[in-house]
mmCIF file of C-alpha atoms and ligand atoms in Angstrom:
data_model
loop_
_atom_site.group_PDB
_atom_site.id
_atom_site.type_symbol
_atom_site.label_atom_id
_atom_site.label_comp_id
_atom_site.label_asym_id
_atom_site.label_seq_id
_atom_site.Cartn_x
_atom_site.Cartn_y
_atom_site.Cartn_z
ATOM 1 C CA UNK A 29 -5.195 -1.738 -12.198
ATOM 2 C CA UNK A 30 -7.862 -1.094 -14.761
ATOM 3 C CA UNK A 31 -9.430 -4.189 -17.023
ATOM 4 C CA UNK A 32 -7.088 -2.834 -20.027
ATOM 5 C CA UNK A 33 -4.479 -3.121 -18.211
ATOM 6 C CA UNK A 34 -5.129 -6.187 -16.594
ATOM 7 C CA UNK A 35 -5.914 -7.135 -20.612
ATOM 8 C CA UNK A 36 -2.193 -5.844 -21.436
ATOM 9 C CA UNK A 37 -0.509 -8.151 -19.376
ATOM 10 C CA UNK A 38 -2.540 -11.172 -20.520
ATOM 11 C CA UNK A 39 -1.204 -9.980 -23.598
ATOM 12 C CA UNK A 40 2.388 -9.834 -22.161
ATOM 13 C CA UNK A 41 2.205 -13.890 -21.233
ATOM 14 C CA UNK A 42 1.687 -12.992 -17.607
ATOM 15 C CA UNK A 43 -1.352 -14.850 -17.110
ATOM 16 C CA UNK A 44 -1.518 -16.838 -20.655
ATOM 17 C CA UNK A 45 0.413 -19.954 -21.317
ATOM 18 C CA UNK A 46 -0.617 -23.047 -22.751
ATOM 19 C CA UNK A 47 -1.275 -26.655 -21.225
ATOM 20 C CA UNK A 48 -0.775 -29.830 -21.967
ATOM 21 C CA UNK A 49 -3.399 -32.561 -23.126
ATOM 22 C CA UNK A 50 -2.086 -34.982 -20.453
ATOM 23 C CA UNK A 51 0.231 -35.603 -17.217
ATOM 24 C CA UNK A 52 2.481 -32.386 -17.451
ATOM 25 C CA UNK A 53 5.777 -32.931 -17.501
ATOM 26 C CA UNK A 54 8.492 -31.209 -14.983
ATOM 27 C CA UNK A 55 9.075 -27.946 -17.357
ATOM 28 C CA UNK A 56 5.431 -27.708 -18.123
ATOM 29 C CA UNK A 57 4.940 -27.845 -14.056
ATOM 30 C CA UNK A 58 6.998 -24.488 -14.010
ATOM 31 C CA UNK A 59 5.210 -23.003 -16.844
ATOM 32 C CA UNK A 60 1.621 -23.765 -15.151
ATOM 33 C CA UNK A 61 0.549 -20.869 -13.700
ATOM 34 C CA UNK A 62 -2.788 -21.053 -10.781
ATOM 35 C CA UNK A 63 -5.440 -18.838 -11.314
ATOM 36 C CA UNK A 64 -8.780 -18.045 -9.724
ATOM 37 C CA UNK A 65 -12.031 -15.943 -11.318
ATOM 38 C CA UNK A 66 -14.990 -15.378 -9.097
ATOM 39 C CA UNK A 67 -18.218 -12.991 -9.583
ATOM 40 C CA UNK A 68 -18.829 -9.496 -8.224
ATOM 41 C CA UNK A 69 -16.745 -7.614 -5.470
ATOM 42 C CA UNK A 70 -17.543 -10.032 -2.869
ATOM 43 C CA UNK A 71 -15.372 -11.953 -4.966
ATOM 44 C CA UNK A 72 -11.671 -10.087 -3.872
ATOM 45 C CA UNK A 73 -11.985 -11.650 -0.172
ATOM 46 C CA UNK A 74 -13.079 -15.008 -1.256
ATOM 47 C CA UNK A 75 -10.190 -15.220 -4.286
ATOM 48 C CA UNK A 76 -8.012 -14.538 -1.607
ATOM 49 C CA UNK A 77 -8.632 -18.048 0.350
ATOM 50 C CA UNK A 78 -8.448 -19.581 -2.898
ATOM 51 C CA UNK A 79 -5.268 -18.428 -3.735
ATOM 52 C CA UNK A 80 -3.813 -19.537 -0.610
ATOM 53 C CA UNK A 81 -4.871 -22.633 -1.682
ATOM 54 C CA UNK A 82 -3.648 -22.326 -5.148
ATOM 55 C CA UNK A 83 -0.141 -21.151 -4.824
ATOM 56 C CA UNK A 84 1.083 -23.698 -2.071
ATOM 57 C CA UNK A 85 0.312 -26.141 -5.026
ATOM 58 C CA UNK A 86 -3.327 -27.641 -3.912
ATOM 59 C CA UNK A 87 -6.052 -28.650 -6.195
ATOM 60 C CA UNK A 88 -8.794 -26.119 -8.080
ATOM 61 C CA UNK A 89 -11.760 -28.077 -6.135
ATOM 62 C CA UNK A 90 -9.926 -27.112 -2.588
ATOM 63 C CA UNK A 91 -9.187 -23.617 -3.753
ATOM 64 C CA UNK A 92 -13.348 -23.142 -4.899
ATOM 65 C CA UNK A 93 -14.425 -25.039 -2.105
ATOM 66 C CA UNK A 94 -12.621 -23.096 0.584
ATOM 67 C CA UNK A 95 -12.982 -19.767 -1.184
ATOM 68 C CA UNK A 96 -16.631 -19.613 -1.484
ATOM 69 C CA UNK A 97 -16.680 -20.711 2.131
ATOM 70 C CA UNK A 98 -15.560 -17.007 3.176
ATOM 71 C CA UNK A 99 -18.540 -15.421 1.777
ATOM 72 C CA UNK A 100 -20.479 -17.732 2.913
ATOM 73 C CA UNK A 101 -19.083 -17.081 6.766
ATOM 74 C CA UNK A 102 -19.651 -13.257 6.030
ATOM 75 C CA UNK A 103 -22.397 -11.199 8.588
ATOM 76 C CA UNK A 104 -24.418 -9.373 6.731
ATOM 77 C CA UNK A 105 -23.819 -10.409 3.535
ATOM 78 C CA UNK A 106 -25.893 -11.569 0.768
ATOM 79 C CA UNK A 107 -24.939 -15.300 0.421
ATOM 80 C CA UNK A 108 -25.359 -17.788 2.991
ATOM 81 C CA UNK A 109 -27.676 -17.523 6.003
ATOM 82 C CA UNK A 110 -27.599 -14.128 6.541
ATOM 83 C CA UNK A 111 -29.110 -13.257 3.163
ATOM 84 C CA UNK A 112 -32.626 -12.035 2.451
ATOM 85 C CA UNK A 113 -35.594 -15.058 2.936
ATOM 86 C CA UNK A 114 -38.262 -16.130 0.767
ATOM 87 C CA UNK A 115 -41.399 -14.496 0.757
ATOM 88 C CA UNK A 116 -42.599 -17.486 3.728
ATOM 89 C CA UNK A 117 -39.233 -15.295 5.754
ATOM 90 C CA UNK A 118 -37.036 -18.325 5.518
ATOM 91 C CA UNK A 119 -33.392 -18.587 4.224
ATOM 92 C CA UNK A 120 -33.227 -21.106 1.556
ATOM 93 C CA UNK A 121 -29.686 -22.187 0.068
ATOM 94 C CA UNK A 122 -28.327 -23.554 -2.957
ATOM 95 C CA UNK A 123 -24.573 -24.566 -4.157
ATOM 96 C CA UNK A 124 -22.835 -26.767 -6.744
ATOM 97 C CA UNK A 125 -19.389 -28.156 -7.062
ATOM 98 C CA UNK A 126 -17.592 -29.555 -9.956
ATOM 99 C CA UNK A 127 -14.191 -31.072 -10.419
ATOM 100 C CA UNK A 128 -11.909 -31.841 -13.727
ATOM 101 C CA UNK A 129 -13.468 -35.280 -14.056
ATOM 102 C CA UNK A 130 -16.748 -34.668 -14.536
ATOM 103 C CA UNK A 131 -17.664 -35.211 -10.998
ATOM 104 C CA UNK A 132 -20.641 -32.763 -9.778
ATOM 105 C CA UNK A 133 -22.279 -32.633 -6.315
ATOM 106 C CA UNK A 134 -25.185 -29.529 -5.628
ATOM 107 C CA UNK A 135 -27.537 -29.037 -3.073
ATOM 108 C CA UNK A 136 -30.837 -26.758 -3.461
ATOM 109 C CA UNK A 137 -33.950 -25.617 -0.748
ATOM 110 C CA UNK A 138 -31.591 -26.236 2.074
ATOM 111 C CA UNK A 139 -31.802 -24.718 5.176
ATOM 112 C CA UNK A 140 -30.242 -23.697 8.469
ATOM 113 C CA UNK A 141 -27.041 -25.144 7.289
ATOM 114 C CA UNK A 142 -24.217 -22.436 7.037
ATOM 115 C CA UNK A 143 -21.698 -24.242 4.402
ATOM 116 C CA UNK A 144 -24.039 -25.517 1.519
ATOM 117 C CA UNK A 145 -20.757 -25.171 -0.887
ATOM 118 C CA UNK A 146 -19.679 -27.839 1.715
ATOM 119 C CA UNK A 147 -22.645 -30.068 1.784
ATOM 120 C CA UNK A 148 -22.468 -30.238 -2.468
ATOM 121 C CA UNK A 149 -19.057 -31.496 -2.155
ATOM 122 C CA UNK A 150 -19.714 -34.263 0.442
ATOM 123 C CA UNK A 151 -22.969 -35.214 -2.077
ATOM 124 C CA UNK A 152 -20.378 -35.603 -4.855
ATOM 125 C CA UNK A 153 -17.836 -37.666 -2.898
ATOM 126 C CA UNK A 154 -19.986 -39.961 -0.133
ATOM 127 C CA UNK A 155 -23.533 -40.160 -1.894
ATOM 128 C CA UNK A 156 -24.331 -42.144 -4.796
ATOM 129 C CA UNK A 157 -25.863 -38.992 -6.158
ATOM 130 C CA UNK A 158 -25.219 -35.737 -7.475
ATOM 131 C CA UNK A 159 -28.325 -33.709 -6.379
ATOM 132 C CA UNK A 160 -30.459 -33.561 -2.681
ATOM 133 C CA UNK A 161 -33.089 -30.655 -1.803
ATOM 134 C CA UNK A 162 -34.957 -29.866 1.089
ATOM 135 C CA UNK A 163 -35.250 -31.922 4.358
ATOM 136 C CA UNK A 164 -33.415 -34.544 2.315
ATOM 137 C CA UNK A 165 -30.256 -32.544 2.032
ATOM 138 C CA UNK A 166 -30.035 -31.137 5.171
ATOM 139 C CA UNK A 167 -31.014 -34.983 6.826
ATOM 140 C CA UNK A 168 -27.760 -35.454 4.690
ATOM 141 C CA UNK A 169 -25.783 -32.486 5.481
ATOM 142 C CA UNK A 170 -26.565 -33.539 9.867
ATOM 143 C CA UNK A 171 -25.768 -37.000 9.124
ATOM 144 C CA UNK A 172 -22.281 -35.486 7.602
ATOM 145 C CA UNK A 173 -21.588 -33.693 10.697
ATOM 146 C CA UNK A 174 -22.773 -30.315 9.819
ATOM 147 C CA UNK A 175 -24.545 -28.633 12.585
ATOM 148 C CA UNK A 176 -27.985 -27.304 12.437
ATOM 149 C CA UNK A 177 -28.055 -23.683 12.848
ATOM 150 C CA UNK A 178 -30.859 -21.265 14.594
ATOM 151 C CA UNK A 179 -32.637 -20.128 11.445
ATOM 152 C CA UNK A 180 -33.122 -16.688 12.730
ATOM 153 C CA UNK A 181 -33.209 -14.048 10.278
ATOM 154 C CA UNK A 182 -29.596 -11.781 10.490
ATOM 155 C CA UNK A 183 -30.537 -8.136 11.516
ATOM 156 C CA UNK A 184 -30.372 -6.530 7.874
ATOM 157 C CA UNK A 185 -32.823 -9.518 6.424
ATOM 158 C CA UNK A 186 -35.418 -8.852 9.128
ATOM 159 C CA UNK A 187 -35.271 -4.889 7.888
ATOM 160 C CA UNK A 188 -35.219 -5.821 4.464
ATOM 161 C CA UNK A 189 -38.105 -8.407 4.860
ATOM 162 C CA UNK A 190 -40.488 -5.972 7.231
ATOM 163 C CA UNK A 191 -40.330 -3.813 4.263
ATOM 164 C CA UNK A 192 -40.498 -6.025 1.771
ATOM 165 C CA UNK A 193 -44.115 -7.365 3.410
ATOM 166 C CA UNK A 194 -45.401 -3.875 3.154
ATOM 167 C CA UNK A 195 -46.163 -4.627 -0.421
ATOM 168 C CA UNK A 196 -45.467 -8.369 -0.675
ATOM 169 C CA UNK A 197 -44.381 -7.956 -4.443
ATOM 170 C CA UNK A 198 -41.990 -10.637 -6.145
ATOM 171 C CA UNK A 199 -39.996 -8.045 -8.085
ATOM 172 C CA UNK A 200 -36.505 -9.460 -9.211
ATOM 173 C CA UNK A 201 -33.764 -6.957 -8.669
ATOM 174 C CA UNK A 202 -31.660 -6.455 -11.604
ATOM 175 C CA UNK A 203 -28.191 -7.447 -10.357
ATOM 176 C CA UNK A 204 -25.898 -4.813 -10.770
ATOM 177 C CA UNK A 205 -22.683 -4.058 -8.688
ATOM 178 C CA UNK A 206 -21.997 0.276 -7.588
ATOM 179 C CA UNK A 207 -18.349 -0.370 -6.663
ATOM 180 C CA UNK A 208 -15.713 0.753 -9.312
ATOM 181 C CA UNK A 209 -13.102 -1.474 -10.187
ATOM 182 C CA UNK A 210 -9.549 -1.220 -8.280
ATOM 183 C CA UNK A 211 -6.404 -2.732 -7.942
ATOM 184 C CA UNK A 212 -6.019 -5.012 -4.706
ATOM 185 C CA UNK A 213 -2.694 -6.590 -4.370
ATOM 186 C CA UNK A 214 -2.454 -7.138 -0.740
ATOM 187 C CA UNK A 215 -3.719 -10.168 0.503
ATOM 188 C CA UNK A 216 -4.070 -9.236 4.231
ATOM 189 C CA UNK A 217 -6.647 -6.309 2.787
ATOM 190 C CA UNK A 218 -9.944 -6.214 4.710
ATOM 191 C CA UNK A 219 -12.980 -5.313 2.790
ATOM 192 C CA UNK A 220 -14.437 -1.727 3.038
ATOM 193 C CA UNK A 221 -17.338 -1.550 4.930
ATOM 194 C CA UNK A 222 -19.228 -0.374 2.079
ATOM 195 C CA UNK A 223 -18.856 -3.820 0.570
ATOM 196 C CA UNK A 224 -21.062 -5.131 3.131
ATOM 197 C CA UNK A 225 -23.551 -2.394 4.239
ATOM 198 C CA UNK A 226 -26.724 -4.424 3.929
ATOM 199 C CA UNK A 227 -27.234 -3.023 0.216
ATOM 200 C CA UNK A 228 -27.591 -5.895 -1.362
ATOM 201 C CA UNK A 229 -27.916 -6.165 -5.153
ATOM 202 C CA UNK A 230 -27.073 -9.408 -5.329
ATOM 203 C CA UNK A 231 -27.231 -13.086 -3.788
ATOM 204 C CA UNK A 232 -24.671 -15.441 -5.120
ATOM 205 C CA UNK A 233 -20.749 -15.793 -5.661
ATOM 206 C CA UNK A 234 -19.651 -18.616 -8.234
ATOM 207 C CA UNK A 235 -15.803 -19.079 -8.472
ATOM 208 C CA UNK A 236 -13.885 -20.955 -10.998
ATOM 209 C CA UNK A 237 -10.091 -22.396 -10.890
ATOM 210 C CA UNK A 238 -7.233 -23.831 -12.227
ATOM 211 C CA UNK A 239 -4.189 -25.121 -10.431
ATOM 212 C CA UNK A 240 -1.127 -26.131 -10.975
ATOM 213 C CA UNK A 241 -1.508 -29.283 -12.514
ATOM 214 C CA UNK A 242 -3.517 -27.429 -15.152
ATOM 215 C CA UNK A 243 -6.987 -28.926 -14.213
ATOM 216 C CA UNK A 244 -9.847 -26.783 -13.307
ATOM 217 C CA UNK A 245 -12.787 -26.787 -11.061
ATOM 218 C CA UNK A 246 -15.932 -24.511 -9.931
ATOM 219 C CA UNK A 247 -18.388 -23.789 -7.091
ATOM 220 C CA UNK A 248 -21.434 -21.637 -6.904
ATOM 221 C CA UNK A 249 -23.368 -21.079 -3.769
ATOM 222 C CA UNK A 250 -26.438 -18.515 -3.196
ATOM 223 C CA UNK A 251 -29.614 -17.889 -1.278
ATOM 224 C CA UNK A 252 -31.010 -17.599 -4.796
ATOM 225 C CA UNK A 253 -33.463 -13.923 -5.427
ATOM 226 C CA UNK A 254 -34.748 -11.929 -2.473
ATOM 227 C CA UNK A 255 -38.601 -13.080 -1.618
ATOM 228 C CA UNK A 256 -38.535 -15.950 -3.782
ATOM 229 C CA UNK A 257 -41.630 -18.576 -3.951
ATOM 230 C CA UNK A 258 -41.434 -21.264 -1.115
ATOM 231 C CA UNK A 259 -39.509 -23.886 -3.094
ATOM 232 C CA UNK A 260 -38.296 -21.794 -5.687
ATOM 233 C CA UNK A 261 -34.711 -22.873 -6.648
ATOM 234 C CA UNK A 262 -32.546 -21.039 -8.959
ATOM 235 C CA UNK A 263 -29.553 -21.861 -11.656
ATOM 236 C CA UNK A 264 -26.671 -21.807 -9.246
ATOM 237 C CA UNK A 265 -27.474 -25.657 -7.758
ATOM 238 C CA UNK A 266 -27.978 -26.590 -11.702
ATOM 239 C CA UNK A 267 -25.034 -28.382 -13.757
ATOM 240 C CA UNK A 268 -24.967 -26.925 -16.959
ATOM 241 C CA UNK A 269 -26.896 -23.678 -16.117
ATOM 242 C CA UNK A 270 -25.293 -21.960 -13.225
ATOM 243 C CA UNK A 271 -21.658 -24.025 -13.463
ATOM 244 C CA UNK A 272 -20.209 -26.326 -15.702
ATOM 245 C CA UNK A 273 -16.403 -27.584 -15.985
ATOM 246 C CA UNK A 274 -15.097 -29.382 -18.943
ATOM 247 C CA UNK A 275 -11.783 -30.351 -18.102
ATOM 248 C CA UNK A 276 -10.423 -30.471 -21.901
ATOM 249 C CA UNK A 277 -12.188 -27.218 -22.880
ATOM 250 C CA UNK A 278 -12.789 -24.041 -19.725
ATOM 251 C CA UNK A 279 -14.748 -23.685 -16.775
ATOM 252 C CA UNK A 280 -17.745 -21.156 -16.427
ATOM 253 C CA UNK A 281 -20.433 -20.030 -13.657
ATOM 254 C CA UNK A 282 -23.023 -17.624 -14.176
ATOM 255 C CA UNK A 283 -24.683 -15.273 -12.091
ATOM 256 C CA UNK A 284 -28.173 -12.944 -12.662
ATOM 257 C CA UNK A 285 -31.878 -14.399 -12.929
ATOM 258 C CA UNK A 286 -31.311 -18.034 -12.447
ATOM 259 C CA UNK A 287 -34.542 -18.492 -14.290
ATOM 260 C CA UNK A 288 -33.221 -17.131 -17.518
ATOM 261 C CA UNK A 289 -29.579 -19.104 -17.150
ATOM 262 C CA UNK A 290 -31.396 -21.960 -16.887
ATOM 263 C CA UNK A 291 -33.142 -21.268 -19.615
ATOM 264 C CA UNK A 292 -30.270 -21.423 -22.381
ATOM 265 C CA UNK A 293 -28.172 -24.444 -20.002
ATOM 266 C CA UNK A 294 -25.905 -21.214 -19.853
ATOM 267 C CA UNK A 295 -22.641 -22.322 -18.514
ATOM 268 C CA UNK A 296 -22.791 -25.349 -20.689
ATOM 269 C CA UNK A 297 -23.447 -23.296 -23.424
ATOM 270 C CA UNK A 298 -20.328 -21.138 -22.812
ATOM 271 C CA UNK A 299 -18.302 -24.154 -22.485
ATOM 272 C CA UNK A 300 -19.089 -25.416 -26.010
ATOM 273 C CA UNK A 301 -18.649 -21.562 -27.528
ATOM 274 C CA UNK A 302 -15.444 -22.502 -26.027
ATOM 275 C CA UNK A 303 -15.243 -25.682 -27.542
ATOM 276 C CA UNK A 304 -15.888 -23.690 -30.887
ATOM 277 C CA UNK A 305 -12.419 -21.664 -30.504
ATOM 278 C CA UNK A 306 -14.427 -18.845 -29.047
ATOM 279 C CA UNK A 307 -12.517 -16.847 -26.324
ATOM 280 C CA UNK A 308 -14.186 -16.817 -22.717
ATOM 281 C CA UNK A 309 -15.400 -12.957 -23.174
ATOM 282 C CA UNK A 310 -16.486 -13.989 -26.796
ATOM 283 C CA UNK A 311 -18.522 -17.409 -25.209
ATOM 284 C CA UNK A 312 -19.934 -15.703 -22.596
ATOM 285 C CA UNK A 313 -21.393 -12.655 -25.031
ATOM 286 C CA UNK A 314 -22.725 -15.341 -27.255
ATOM 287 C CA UNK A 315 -24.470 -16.917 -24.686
ATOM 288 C CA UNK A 316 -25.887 -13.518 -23.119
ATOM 289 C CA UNK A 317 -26.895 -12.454 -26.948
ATOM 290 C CA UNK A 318 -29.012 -15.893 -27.210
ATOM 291 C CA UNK A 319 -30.861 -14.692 -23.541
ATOM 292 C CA UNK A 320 -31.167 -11.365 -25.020
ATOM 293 C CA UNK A 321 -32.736 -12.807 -28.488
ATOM 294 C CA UNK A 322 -35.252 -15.123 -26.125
ATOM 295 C CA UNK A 323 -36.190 -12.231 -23.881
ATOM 296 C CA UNK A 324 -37.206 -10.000 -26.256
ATOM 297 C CA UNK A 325 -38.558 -6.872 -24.789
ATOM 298 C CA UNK A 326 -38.273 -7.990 -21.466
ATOM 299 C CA UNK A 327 -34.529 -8.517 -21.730
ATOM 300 C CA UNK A 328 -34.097 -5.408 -20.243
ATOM 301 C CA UNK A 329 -35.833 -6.135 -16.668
ATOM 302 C CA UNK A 330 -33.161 -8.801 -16.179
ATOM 303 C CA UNK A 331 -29.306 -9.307 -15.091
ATOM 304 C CA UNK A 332 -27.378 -12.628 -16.902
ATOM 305 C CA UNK A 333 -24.190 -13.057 -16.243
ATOM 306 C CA UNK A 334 -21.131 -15.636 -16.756
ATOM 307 C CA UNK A 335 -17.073 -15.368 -15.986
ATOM 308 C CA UNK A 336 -15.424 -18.615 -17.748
ATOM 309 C CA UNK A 337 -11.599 -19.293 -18.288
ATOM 310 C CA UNK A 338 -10.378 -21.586 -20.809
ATOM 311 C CA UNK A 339 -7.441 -24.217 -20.669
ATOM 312 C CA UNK A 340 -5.047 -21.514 -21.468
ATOM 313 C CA UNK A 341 -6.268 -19.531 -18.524
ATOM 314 C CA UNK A 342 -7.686 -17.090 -20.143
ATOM 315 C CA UNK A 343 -10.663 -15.204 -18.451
ATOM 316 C CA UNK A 344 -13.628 -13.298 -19.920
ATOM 317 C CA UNK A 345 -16.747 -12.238 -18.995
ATOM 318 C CA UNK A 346 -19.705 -10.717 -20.110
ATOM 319 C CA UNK A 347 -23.216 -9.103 -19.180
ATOM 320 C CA UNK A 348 -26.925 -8.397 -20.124
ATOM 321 C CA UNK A 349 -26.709 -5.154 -17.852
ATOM 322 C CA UNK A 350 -23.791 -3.113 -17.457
ATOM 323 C CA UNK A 351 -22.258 -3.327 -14.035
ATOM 324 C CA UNK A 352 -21.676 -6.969 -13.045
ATOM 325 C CA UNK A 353 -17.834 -7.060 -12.016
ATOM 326 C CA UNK A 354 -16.031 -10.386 -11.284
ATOM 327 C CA UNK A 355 -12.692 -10.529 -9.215
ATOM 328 C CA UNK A 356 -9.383 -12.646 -10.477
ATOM 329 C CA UNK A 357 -6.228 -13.447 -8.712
ATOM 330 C CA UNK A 358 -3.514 -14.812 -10.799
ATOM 331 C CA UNK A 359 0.408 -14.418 -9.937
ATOM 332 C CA UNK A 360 -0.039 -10.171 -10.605
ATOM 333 C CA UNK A 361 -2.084 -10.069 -7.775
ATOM 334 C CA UNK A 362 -6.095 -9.426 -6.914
ATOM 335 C CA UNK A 363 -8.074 -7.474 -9.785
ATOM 336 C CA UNK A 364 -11.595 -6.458 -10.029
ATOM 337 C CA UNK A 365 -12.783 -5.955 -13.268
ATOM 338 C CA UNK A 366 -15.844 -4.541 -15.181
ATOM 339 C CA UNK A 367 -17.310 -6.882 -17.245
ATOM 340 C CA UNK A 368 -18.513 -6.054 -21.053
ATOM 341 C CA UNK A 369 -22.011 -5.861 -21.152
ATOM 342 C CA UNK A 370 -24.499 -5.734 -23.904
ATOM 343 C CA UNK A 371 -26.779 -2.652 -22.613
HETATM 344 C C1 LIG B 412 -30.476 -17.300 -8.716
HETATM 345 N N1 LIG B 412 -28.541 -16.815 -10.033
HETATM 346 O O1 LIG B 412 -30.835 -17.977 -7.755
HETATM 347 C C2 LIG B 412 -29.097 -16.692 -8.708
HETATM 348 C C3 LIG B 412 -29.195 -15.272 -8.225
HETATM 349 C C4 LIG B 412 -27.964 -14.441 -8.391
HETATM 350 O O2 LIG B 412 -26.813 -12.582 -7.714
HETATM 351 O O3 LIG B 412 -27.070 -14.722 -9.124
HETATM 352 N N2 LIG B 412 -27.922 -13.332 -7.693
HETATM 353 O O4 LIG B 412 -31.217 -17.071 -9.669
#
C-alpha cells in the first residue's frame, strides 16, 4: 500500500478519530484506536513488537520500550552494539524514553550494554534523575542488573572501521534509506536480507505510540554517526531535540544529524507547530524549513528528519533529503511510507 493510499484511508476514519481531554469513557474505549510510527525500514520489525503490545490493550511506554528493543537485538544492524564505533573503535550508545506525564529517562556515551532503550527507562523510574552518561550510566545500568557485554566490534563494524582508518575522515553520511516503500501486513514477516546487509545509512530508530487509553509515549535509541569524536553524543538521548511527548498535544522523534536537531530543540519544536493547529506532516516541514533557513548553503550536506502523531492519531512526517521512510502499524496493518522531503 502506497503513502496515498495509506493517506486515503486516514481520510476514510480508519486511523483518525478523536480523543477525549480526560478518563475516556466506555464508548470512547471502543472508538480508541492503538497506533505505532517508527523511523526508516528497520522500523516494520520493531512496530511489529509494539503492536503486540498495543492491541492486547498495554500502555504506549511498553509498546516503545519493547519495540525498539528488537532493533536493538538485531546482528548486524546499525543500532545497538553491533553498529559502527567512534573514531577511538568503540561502540558508544544513546536512548531516551518518555511517557504521557511528562516523565523522561535517557542515557548517552554508554557502553557495552546491549538495551540502552532499557537502561533510560529504569533512569526515569528508580533514579532521581532523568539523564546519566558514561561510566556513570553503565555503573547504573550493572547495578540494575544489566549485564556487561564483550565490547568486541560485530564483523561488519570491524570492515567498516579498517576502512574507515584508511583515511580517518569524520564525514557525516547523509541519511537516506534505498528501500521502496511496500505494504507489509503479516506480522510473522521476516525482514529481507537486504534490510540488514551491513549497508548502513543510518544509526538510530525512534518510535512513537499511542494506546488505547489515548495517551502516548516515545523512545529513541542509536549508536549516534559512524566515527564520531570520543564523547560525542548526539540528539537522540536529548528531550526536546531527538523526542519529545506532550500528552495534551502529539508525540515526535527525529532522526538525521543530531547536531542540527539539536540545534532548533526539534521535536519540541514540532510539538508546539502542533500546538499551533499544524498537522504532524505540516509541524514537522516547519521545523525542517527553520534547519534549512539556519543551514544555509550547507543544508544540503545534511539529513533532518522527524515522524510525530498528534492526539487524533494522525501521523506525518517530513525530510531535509528525500528518502527517509518511517514505518506505521495501526489496525490496517504494517506500512512503510516515503516521507515528504524538502530537496
Ligand atoms: C545522531 N540522530 O546521533 C542521530 C543519528 C541518526 O540515523 O539519526 N542516524 O545524530
Amino acid at each position: 500500500m502506497d503513502r496515498r493510499k495509506f493517506i486515503n484511508l486516514s481520510g476514510l476514519g480508519l486511523t483518525s478519530f478523536s480523543i477525549p481531554n480526560f478518563i475516556p469513557s466506555i464508548t470512547d474505549l471502543n472508538r480508541i484506536q492503538p497506533i505505532v510510527a517508527s523511523t526508516w525500514d528497520a522500523g516494520l520489525r520493531a512496530n511489529v513488537a509494539a503492536w503486540d503490545v498495543l492491541k492486547k490493550g498495554g500502555t504506549a511506554l511498553d509498546a516503545v520500550e519493547q519495540g525498539v528493543m528488537v532493533t536493538e537485538s538485531e546482528i548486524n544492524c546499525c543500532v545497538g552494539l553491533d553498529a559502527n564505533p567512534d573514531r577511538d573503535g568503540i561502540v558508544t550508545l544513546d536512548a531516551s524514553i518518555m511517557d504521557h506525564e511528562f516523565n523522561c529517562g535517557s542515557v548517552a556515551f554508554l557502553e557495552r550494554i546491549k538495551h540502552p532503550i532499557a537502561v533510560a527507562r529504569k533512569v526515569m523510574e528508580k533514579s532521581p534523575h532523568v539523564f546519566l552518561v558514561g561510566a556513570g550510566a553503565q555503573a547504573f545500568a550493572l547495578a540494575n542488573g544489566f549485564n556487561l557485554e564483550s565490547g568486541e566490534l560485530s564483523e561488519q563494524a570491524k570492515k567498516n572501521y579498517k576502512e574507515w582508518l584508511k583515511q580517518s575522515k569524520y564525514q557525516p553520511i547523509i541519511n537516506v534509506e534505498k528501500n521502496q516503500s511496500v505494504a507489509y501486513l503479516d506480522p510473522a514477516y521476516n525482514a529481507p536480507k537486504k534490510l540488514m546487509d551491513g549497508n548502513w545509512n543510518h544509526d538510530t530508530i525512534g518510535m512513537i505510540a499511542m494506546d488505547q487509553m489515548g495517551n502516548l509515549s516515545g523512545s529513541c535509541t542509536t549508536s549516534g554517526a559512524g566515527f564520531k569524536m570520543r564523547g560525542r553524543v548526539g540528539d537522540s538521548p536529548i528531550i526536546g531535540a531527538g523526542l519529545y511527548v506532550d500528552n495534551e498535544v502529539g508525540a515526535v522523534v527525529a532522526t538525521g544529524q543530531g547536531e542540527d536537531v539539536i540545534r532548533v530543540a526539534g521535536a519540541s519544536a514540532v510539538v508546539e507547530w502542533m500546538r499551533q493547529g499544524k498537522s504532524p506532516e505540516e509541524a514537522c516541514r516547519l521545523v525542517v524549513e527553520k534547519v534549512n533557513r539556519i543551514k544555509k548553503d550547507k543544508a544540503k550536506d545534511i539529513q533532518v528528519c522527524f515522524v510525530a502523531i498528534n492526539k487524533k492519531g494522525e501521523v506525518g512526517a517530513y525530510s531535509l533529503q528525500k528518502g527517509f521512510n518511517f514505518s506505521v502499524y495501526n489496525n490496517t496493518g504494517n506500512h512503510l511510507n516515503d516521507a515528504s522531503y524538502l530537496f
